[in-house]
Protein backbone atom coordinates (compact mmCIF):
# COMPACT_ATOMS: atom_id res chain seq x y z
CA MET A 1 -4.92 10.60 14.70
CA THR A 2 -2.07 10.29 12.20
CA THR A 3 0.33 7.38 12.35
CA SER A 4 3.61 8.00 10.57
CA PRO A 5 5.25 5.12 8.73
CA PRO A 6 8.66 3.96 9.84
CA GLN A 7 11.48 5.70 8.05
CA PRO A 8 12.27 3.47 5.04
CA SER A 9 15.63 2.82 3.44
CA ALA A 10 16.45 4.25 0.04
CA GLY A 11 15.27 0.98 -1.50
CA GLY A 12 12.08 1.16 0.52
CA ARG A 13 11.37 4.70 -0.66
CA LEU A 14 11.95 3.58 -4.23
CA LEU A 15 9.45 0.75 -3.76
CA VAL A 16 6.84 3.11 -2.27
CA GLY A 17 7.41 5.67 -5.01
CA ALA A 18 7.03 3.04 -7.72
CA ALA A 19 3.88 1.73 -6.04
CA ILE A 20 2.33 5.21 -5.95
CA VAL A 21 3.13 5.83 -9.61
CA LEU A 22 1.71 2.43 -10.64
CA LEU A 23 -1.42 3.09 -8.62
CA ALA A 24 -1.93 6.42 -10.38
CA ALA A 25 -1.40 4.84 -13.80
CA ASN A 26 -4.47 2.65 -13.21
CA LEU A 27 -6.93 5.35 -12.16
CA ARG A 28 -8.14 6.45 -15.62
CA VAL A 29 -7.76 3.20 -17.58
CA ALA A 30 -11.37 2.12 -16.97
CA VAL A 31 -12.53 5.41 -18.48
CA ALA A 32 -10.09 5.88 -21.34
CA SER A 33 -10.31 2.33 -22.69
CA VAL A 34 -14.09 2.55 -23.19
CA GLY A 35 -14.29 5.85 -25.07
CA VAL A 36 -12.35 4.60 -28.10
CA VAL A 37 -14.55 1.49 -28.59
CA LEU A 38 -17.82 3.00 -27.36
CA GLU A 39 -19.58 2.73 -30.71
CA GLN A 40 -18.79 -1.00 -31.13
CA LEU A 41 -19.56 -1.63 -27.47
CA ARG A 42 -22.96 0.09 -27.73
CA ASP A 43 -23.84 -1.84 -30.88
CA ASP A 44 -22.90 -5.17 -29.29
CA LEU A 45 -24.73 -4.54 -26.00
CA GLY A 46 -27.69 -2.74 -27.57
CA MET A 47 -27.09 0.63 -25.90
CA SER A 48 -28.56 3.86 -27.25
CA ALA A 49 -26.48 7.04 -27.28
CA THR A 50 -28.39 8.19 -24.20
CA VAL A 51 -27.50 4.99 -22.33
CA GLY A 52 -23.95 5.44 -23.60
CA GLY A 53 -24.14 8.89 -22.04
CA ILE A 54 -24.93 7.25 -18.71
CA LEU A 55 -21.81 5.12 -19.14
CA THR A 56 -19.67 8.17 -19.85
CA THR A 57 -21.23 9.97 -16.87
CA LEU A 58 -20.37 7.16 -14.44
CA PRO A 59 -16.77 8.30 -13.81
CA VAL A 60 -17.70 11.72 -12.49
CA VAL A 61 -20.62 10.38 -10.44
CA CYS A 62 -18.48 7.61 -8.93
CA PHE A 63 -15.63 10.02 -8.22
CA ALA A 64 -18.07 12.27 -6.35
CA VAL A 65 -19.98 9.63 -4.41
CA PHE A 66 -17.32 7.02 -3.62
CA GLY A 67 -14.37 9.36 -3.40
CA VAL A 68 -15.80 11.77 -0.87
CA GLY A 69 -17.87 9.11 0.92
CA SER A 70 -14.87 6.85 1.49
CA ALA A 71 -12.73 9.29 3.50
CA ALA A 72 -13.70 7.96 6.94
CA ALA A 73 -13.36 4.33 5.83
CA VAL A 74 -9.88 4.98 4.43
CA ARG A 75 -8.76 6.49 7.75
CA ARG A 76 -9.88 3.34 9.57
CA LEU A 77 -8.62 0.87 6.97
CA GLY A 78 -5.17 2.38 6.40
CA LEU A 79 -3.66 3.78 3.24
CA HIS A 80 -1.81 0.63 2.14
CA HIS A 81 -4.85 -1.61 2.64
CA ALA A 82 -6.97 0.97 0.82
CA ALA A 83 -4.55 1.04 -2.12
CA THR A 84 -4.64 -2.77 -2.31
CA LEU A 85 -8.45 -2.74 -2.26
CA VAL A 86 -8.53 -0.04 -4.95
CA LEU A 87 -6.44 -2.09 -7.35
CA ALA A 88 -8.39 -5.28 -6.61
CA MET A 89 -11.66 -3.49 -7.43
CA ILE A 90 -10.24 -2.11 -10.67
CA LEU A 91 -8.91 -5.53 -11.65
CA VAL A 92 -12.19 -7.35 -10.95
CA GLY A 93 -14.32 -4.67 -12.60
CA LEU A 94 -12.21 -4.62 -15.77
CA VAL A 95 -12.16 -8.42 -16.13
CA VAL A 96 -15.83 -9.09 -15.47
CA ARG A 97 -17.21 -6.29 -17.63
CA SER A 98 -15.18 -7.56 -20.59
CA VAL A 99 -17.07 -10.88 -20.63
CA VAL A 100 -20.68 -9.89 -19.85
CA HIS A 101 -23.38 -9.65 -22.52
CA ASP A 102 -25.89 -7.38 -20.80
CA GLY A 103 -25.63 -3.60 -20.84
CA THR A 104 -26.85 -3.18 -17.27
CA VAL A 105 -24.35 -5.69 -15.92
CA PHE A 106 -21.61 -3.97 -17.92
CA ILE A 107 -22.51 -0.67 -16.24
CA LEU A 108 -22.53 -2.29 -12.77
CA CYS A 109 -19.07 -3.78 -13.37
CA SER A 110 -17.87 -0.39 -14.52
CA VAL A 111 -19.15 1.07 -11.24
CA VAL A 112 -16.96 -1.41 -9.33
CA ALA A 113 -13.83 -0.39 -11.27
CA LEU A 114 -14.67 3.31 -11.08
CA ALA A 115 -15.43 3.15 -7.35
CA GLY A 116 -11.92 1.78 -6.88
CA ALA A 117 -10.50 4.60 -9.00
CA ALA A 118 -12.50 7.13 -6.96
CA VAL A 119 -10.93 5.95 -3.71
CA GLY A 120 -7.55 5.99 -5.46
CA ASN A 121 -8.04 9.68 -6.22
CA VAL A 122 -8.61 10.32 -2.51
CA ILE A 123 -5.63 8.39 -1.16
CA LEU A 124 -2.89 9.61 -3.50
CA PRO A 125 -2.27 12.99 -1.77
CA PRO A 126 -2.06 11.54 1.78
CA LEU A 127 0.16 8.70 0.52
CA VAL A 128 2.60 11.24 -0.87
CA LYS A 129 2.49 13.34 2.29
CA ALA A 130 2.99 10.29 4.52
CA HIS A 131 5.92 8.80 2.62
CA PHE A 132 7.52 11.78 0.88
CA PRO A 133 6.94 14.88 3.04
CA ASP A 134 10.22 16.27 1.74
CA ARG A 135 9.40 15.61 -1.95
CA ILE A 136 5.71 16.50 -2.26
CA PRO A 137 5.90 18.65 -5.46
CA LEU A 138 8.16 16.12 -7.22
CA VAL A 139 6.17 12.99 -6.34
CA SER A 140 2.85 14.76 -6.96
CA SER A 141 4.04 15.73 -10.43
CA LEU A 142 5.17 12.17 -11.08
CA TYR A 143 1.88 10.60 -10.07
CA GLY A 144 -0.04 13.26 -12.03
CA ALA A 145 2.00 12.43 -15.11
CA ALA A 146 1.49 8.69 -14.51
CA LEU A 147 -2.27 9.21 -14.28
CA MET A 148 -2.25 10.98 -17.65
CA ALA A 149 0.12 8.41 -19.15
CA GLY A 150 -2.23 5.59 -18.15
CA ALA A 151 -5.16 7.36 -19.78
CA SER A 152 -3.14 8.16 -22.88
CA THR A 153 -1.81 4.62 -23.30
CA ALA A 154 -5.26 3.09 -22.82
CA SER A 155 -6.73 5.42 -25.41
CA ILE A 156 -4.02 4.72 -27.97
CA ALA A 157 -3.61 0.97 -27.48
CA THR A 158 -7.18 -0.28 -26.91
CA VAL A 159 -8.18 -0.30 -30.58
CA PRO A 160 -4.98 -2.10 -31.74
CA LEU A 161 -5.45 -4.61 -28.91
CA SER A 162 -9.07 -5.10 -29.98
CA ASP A 163 -7.97 -5.70 -33.58
CA ALA A 164 -5.21 -8.09 -32.54
CA PHE A 165 -7.27 -10.18 -30.12
CA GLY A 166 -10.61 -10.30 -31.87
CA GLY A 167 -12.82 -7.51 -30.55
CA TRP A 168 -13.48 -4.82 -27.99
CA ARG A 169 -13.83 -7.32 -25.11
CA PRO A 170 -10.16 -8.34 -24.90
CA GLY A 171 -9.27 -4.78 -25.88
CA ILE A 172 -10.71 -3.42 -22.63
CA GLY A 173 -10.18 -6.52 -20.48
CA LEU A 174 -6.42 -6.82 -20.96
CA TRP A 175 -5.89 -3.61 -18.98
CA ALA A 176 -6.58 -5.64 -15.86
CA ALA A 177 -2.99 -6.89 -16.23
CA LEU A 178 -1.75 -3.40 -15.36
CA ALA A 179 -3.76 -3.49 -12.12
CA ALA A 180 -2.37 -6.94 -11.31
CA ILE A 181 1.19 -5.66 -11.73
CA ALA A 182 0.47 -2.62 -9.57
CA LEU A 183 -0.93 -4.84 -6.80
CA VAL A 184 2.39 -6.57 -6.15
CA PRO A 185 4.27 -3.78 -4.30
CA TRP A 186 1.20 -2.90 -2.22
CA LEU A 187 0.83 -6.51 -1.09
CA LEU A 188 4.46 -6.38 0.04
CA MET A 189 3.75 -3.26 2.12
CA LEU A 190 0.56 -4.36 3.86
CA ARG A 191 2.33 -5.12 7.15
CA ARG A 192 3.65 -1.55 7.34
CA ASP A 193 0.46 0.42 6.88
CA VAL A 194 -0.12 4.05 7.75
CA HIS A 195 -3.32 5.79 8.83
CA ALA A 196 -3.50 9.42 7.81
CA GLY A 197 -6.02 12.20 8.04
CA PRO A 198 -6.49 15.54 9.77
CA PRO A 199 -7.44 15.22 13.45
CA SER A 200 -11.15 15.71 14.13
CA THR A 201 -10.48 18.93 16.05
CA GLU A 202 -9.01 20.48 12.90
CA ARG A 203 -11.67 19.43 10.39
CA LEU A 204 -14.04 21.98 8.92
CA PRO A 205 -17.53 20.66 8.14
CA LEU A 206 -18.89 21.36 4.66
CA ARG A 207 -21.61 23.57 6.12
CA ALA A 208 -18.87 25.88 7.44
CA ILE A 209 -17.66 26.69 3.92
CA ALA A 210 -20.99 26.51 2.05
CA ARG A 211 -21.26 30.32 1.91
CA SER A 212 -17.67 31.00 0.90
CA PRO A 213 -17.28 32.59 -2.56
CA VAL A 214 -13.83 31.00 -2.78
CA ALA A 215 -15.33 27.53 -2.32
CA TRP A 216 -18.08 28.00 -4.90
CA SER A 217 -15.73 29.56 -7.43
CA MET A 218 -13.48 26.53 -7.04
CA VAL A 219 -16.44 24.14 -7.38
CA LEU A 220 -17.68 25.85 -10.55
CA LEU A 221 -14.19 25.95 -12.06
CA PHE A 222 -13.69 22.26 -11.35
CA THR A 223 -17.17 21.49 -12.74
CA SER A 224 -16.51 23.35 -16.01
CA GLN A 225 -13.20 21.59 -16.58
CA SER A 226 -14.33 18.12 -15.55
CA ALA A 227 -17.59 18.16 -17.52
CA GLY A 228 -15.67 18.90 -20.71
CA ALA A 229 -12.87 16.46 -19.89
CA TYR A 230 -15.16 13.48 -19.34
CA ALA A 231 -17.16 14.36 -22.43
CA GLN A 232 -13.81 14.06 -24.23
CA PHE A 233 -13.15 10.63 -22.77
CA GLY A 234 -16.60 9.40 -23.70
CA TRP A 235 -17.42 11.02 -27.02
CA PHE A 236 -14.40 12.61 -28.73
CA ALA A 237 -13.43 9.45 -30.62
CA GLU A 238 -16.99 8.84 -31.82
CA MET A 239 -17.31 12.46 -32.93
CA LEU A 240 -14.28 11.96 -35.15
CA THR A 241 -15.31 8.55 -36.51
CA ASP A 242 -18.73 9.97 -37.42
CA SER A 243 -16.89 12.54 -39.55
CA GLY A 244 -14.90 9.85 -41.40
CA VAL A 245 -11.80 9.41 -39.23
CA SER A 246 -10.78 5.76 -38.72
CA ASP A 247 -11.30 4.07 -35.35
CA GLY A 248 -7.59 3.54 -34.83
CA TYR A 249 -6.67 7.14 -35.64
CA ALA A 250 -9.47 8.48 -33.43
CA GLY A 251 -8.23 6.34 -30.55
CA THR A 252 -4.70 7.57 -31.08
CA LEU A 253 -5.88 11.17 -31.02
CA LEU A 254 -7.78 10.58 -27.78
CA GLY A 255 -4.49 9.32 -26.39
CA VAL A 256 -2.78 12.46 -27.68
CA ILE A 257 -5.17 14.56 -25.57
CA SER A 258 -3.97 12.85 -22.41
CA GLY A 259 -0.35 12.61 -23.54
CA VAL A 260 0.00 16.31 -24.24
CA GLY A 261 -0.87 16.99 -20.61
CA ILE A 262 2.07 14.99 -19.23
CA PRO A 263 4.89 17.52 -19.85
CA LEU A 264 2.51 20.36 -18.98
CA THR A 265 1.74 18.75 -15.62
CA LEU A 266 5.45 18.36 -14.88
CA ALA A 267 6.07 22.00 -15.81
CA LEU A 268 3.08 23.45 -13.95
CA PRO A 269 4.86 24.10 -10.59
CA TRP A 270 7.46 26.18 -12.46
CA LEU A 271 4.79 28.03 -14.45
CA ILE A 272 2.78 28.85 -11.32
CA GLY A 273 5.95 30.11 -9.65
CA ARG A 274 6.63 32.45 -12.56
CA ILE A 275 3.07 33.71 -13.08
CA GLY A 276 1.93 33.85 -9.46
CA ASP A 277 -1.63 35.04 -8.82
CA ARG A 278 -2.27 36.51 -12.26
CA PRO A 279 -5.04 34.67 -14.18
CA TYR A 280 -3.00 34.06 -17.33
CA LEU A 281 -3.01 30.26 -16.96
CA PRO A 282 -6.80 29.80 -16.74
CA TRP A 283 -7.22 32.24 -19.62
CA ALA A 284 -4.79 30.18 -21.70
CA PHE A 285 -6.45 26.88 -20.74
CA SER A 286 -9.83 28.32 -21.68
CA ALA A 287 -8.62 29.70 -25.01
CA VAL A 288 -7.07 26.45 -26.23
CA THR A 289 -10.06 24.40 -25.02
CA VAL A 290 -12.53 26.63 -26.87
CA SER A 291 -10.32 26.55 -29.98
CA GLY A 292 -10.12 22.74 -29.88
CA TRP A 293 -13.89 22.22 -29.62
CA LEU A 294 -14.50 24.90 -32.26
CA GLY A 295 -12.20 22.97 -34.59
CA VAL A 296 -14.12 19.74 -33.97
CA LEU A 297 -17.37 21.60 -34.72
CA LEU A 298 -16.25 23.28 -37.94
CA ALA A 299 -13.63 20.93 -39.43
CA PRO A 300 -13.50 17.65 -37.49
CA SER A 301 -11.61 15.62 -40.11
CA THR A 302 -9.37 18.34 -41.55
CA VAL A 303 -6.60 18.55 -38.95
CA PRO A 304 -7.95 16.46 -36.07
CA TRP A 305 -4.49 16.11 -34.55
CA LEU A 306 -4.45 19.89 -33.97
CA TRP A 307 -7.81 19.79 -32.15
CA ALA A 308 -6.49 16.94 -29.99
CA VAL A 309 -3.36 18.90 -29.07
CA LEU A 310 -5.37 22.02 -28.20
CA LEU A 311 -7.78 20.06 -26.02
CA GLY A 312 -4.86 18.29 -24.36
CA LEU A 313 -3.26 21.61 -23.47
CA GLY A 314 -6.59 22.79 -22.09
CA GLY A 315 -6.60 19.78 -19.78
CA GLY A 316 -3.88 21.50 -17.75
CA ALA A 317 -6.75 23.31 -16.04
CA PHE A 318 -7.37 20.14 -14.00
CA THR A 319 -3.94 20.08 -12.36
CA TRP A 320 -3.96 23.87 -11.94
CA THR A 321 -7.31 23.70 -10.13
CA LEU A 322 -6.11 21.00 -7.73
CA THR A 323 -2.97 23.03 -7.04
CA MET A 324 -5.07 26.10 -6.25
CA ILE A 325 -6.93 24.19 -3.53
CA ALA A 326 -3.77 24.29 -1.43
CA ARG A 327 -2.84 27.82 -2.50
CA ARG A 328 -6.22 29.24 -1.47
CA THR A 329 -6.22 27.78 2.05
CA ARG A 330 -4.16 28.57 5.13
CA THR A 331 -4.74 25.46 7.21
CA THR A 332 -4.81 21.70 6.88
CA ALA A 333 -8.49 21.81 7.87
CA GLY A 334 -9.23 24.34 5.15
CA THR A 335 -7.38 22.33 2.51
CA ALA A 336 -9.24 19.14 3.41
CA ALA A 337 -12.65 20.84 3.45
CA LEU A 338 -12.07 22.70 0.18
CA SER A 339 -10.81 19.55 -1.51
CA VAL A 340 -13.90 17.59 -0.47
CA ALA A 341 -16.25 20.36 -1.57
CA THR A 342 -14.47 20.97 -4.87
CA GLN A 343 -14.21 17.34 -5.94
CA GLY A 344 -17.45 16.15 -4.35
CA PHE A 345 -19.83 18.81 -5.66
CA GLY A 346 -17.72 19.44 -8.76
CA TYR A 347 -17.70 15.85 -10.01
CA LEU A 348 -21.39 15.42 -9.18
CA ILE A 349 -22.46 18.45 -11.25
CA ALA A 350 -19.92 17.65 -13.98
CA GLY A 351 -21.71 14.36 -14.63
CA LEU A 352 -24.27 16.37 -16.59
CA GLY A 353 -21.57 17.09 -19.20
CA PRO A 354 -20.98 13.67 -20.81
CA PHE A 355 -24.61 12.63 -20.27
CA GLY A 356 -25.85 15.84 -21.90
CA VAL A 357 -23.57 15.36 -24.89
CA GLY A 358 -25.07 11.93 -25.57
CA ALA A 359 -28.64 13.06 -24.95
CA LEU A 360 -28.31 16.09 -27.24
CA HIS A 361 -26.89 13.85 -29.95
CA ASP A 362 -29.92 11.57 -29.64
CA LEU A 363 -32.34 14.50 -29.74
CA THR A 364 -30.77 16.39 -32.66
CA GLY A 365 -29.11 13.64 -34.69
CA SER A 366 -25.80 15.54 -34.82
CA TRP A 367 -22.97 16.66 -32.58
CA ASP A 368 -23.39 20.40 -33.23
CA ALA A 369 -25.49 21.30 -30.17
CA SER A 370 -23.26 19.18 -27.93
CA LEU A 371 -20.12 20.89 -29.24
CA ILE A 372 -21.60 24.35 -28.72
CA GLY A 373 -22.26 23.38 -25.11
CA LEU A 374 -18.67 22.18 -24.72
CA ILE A 375 -17.40 25.47 -26.15
CA VAL A 376 -19.41 27.34 -23.51
CA LEU A 377 -17.96 25.14 -20.76
CA GLY A 378 -14.47 25.90 -22.05
CA GLY A 379 -15.19 29.62 -21.81
CA LEU A 380 -16.33 29.26 -18.20
CA ILE A 381 -12.85 28.05 -17.25
CA ALA A 382 -11.61 31.61 -17.86
CA VAL A 383 -14.49 33.17 -15.94
CA PHE A 384 -14.19 31.10 -12.77
CA GLY A 385 -10.43 30.74 -13.11
CA THR A 386 -10.10 34.52 -12.90
CA VAL A 387 -11.89 34.49 -9.54
CA VAL A 388 -9.87 31.55 -8.21
CA ALA A 389 -6.59 33.19 -9.23
CA ARG A 390 -7.21 36.09 -6.83
CA PRO A 391 -5.15 35.75 -3.62
CA VAL A 392 -8.17 35.37 -1.32
CA MET A 393 -7.95 32.62 1.29
CA LEU A 394 -10.86 30.36 2.18
CA GLU A 395 -10.46 30.88 5.93
CA ASP A 396 -10.71 34.67 5.50
CA THR A 397 -14.18 34.28 3.96
CA LEU A 398 -15.63 32.10 6.74
CA ALA A 399 -17.89 33.91 9.18
CA GLY A 400 -17.61 32.39 12.64
CA ALA A 401 -15.73 29.29 11.45
CA PRO A 402 -13.25 27.77 13.91
CA ARG A 403 -9.74 29.00 13.32
CA THR A 404 -6.65 26.80 13.57
CA PRO A 405 -2.96 27.62 13.30
CA ASP A 406 -1.51 28.00 9.86
CA ARG A 407 -0.35 24.57 8.65
CA ALA A 408 -0.19 25.14 4.91
């Protein structure tokens, strides 16, 4: 059952819109703030590169397990209460992990923050649909840009904050202030909650789409992009510092990767409208991603800003993939099922990316093997993106699946 919120005033819509944008800005901070100080953090807590790989793998694992697993709980709890809980978890996780002195406890605190971010990923689309049904593309673009802006700002500012306040602990802990600020509007809206989700009669179980080539192409596309993206968050800065780039510059360049994606995300609806079902966008995302990692492999300290820009442009594959979930389904049930399968299985498999990068570095003593693997992942974006770009609908590939009226 879906409960619609009361129609708000213009001021009320502005408050909800600001709350959604602030929520999105917090969802990658726990990830982005660690990557730029990972080397110092590992030294202080006694973590090997392999254990550091576990830390960089946590985001994708948490996004798979907690994001998909929380759907039923969110429907019962309500979207506003869920958003409040998300931000509280992020706040607590960021604060506590900045003061602990044990690597295992640090990882557990990171799980708390990342579990909150995982649920945040799930509730953003229904929040937009519930409050802005007439402005879905606009508000979705705004929260997508805010998500990237949060990641970019955390990447750029964490090292200067660490230098200014005496170490990596305050550098990563101060980001809890952003979560505290974002909590305020959600606390004000708790009394006017909304419960949203497709009715049970319209839901498609995962087993109904397990044999769909559309679903598996989407999963593999999402996996290829996400594995490379979270390897970037976790290891890009350390790859550069190992080649002689300063910590501050490496952190800035990691921020550039996220920042470059902001205008691209805002422009993507227009680009998709112009290009349609031709696979030019995934080909372009693949080409710039491969070029960026190839640059890091062959000349990491020569023009690192160029490699950061190329990788940032390649990150547009993430937003394009999420957009294609809706474009490759006819019904609300199909969209929900494909989203769960894509993000659930995709994030779970993608966790091998950042973990593998760290493990290969430990085994070989260099980043070369890891970078070759990342180049291959970048190439797979073009392969699976070509399949996803074809105008084949999920529902048309389901044998014997229940059919519902077109609601897309």
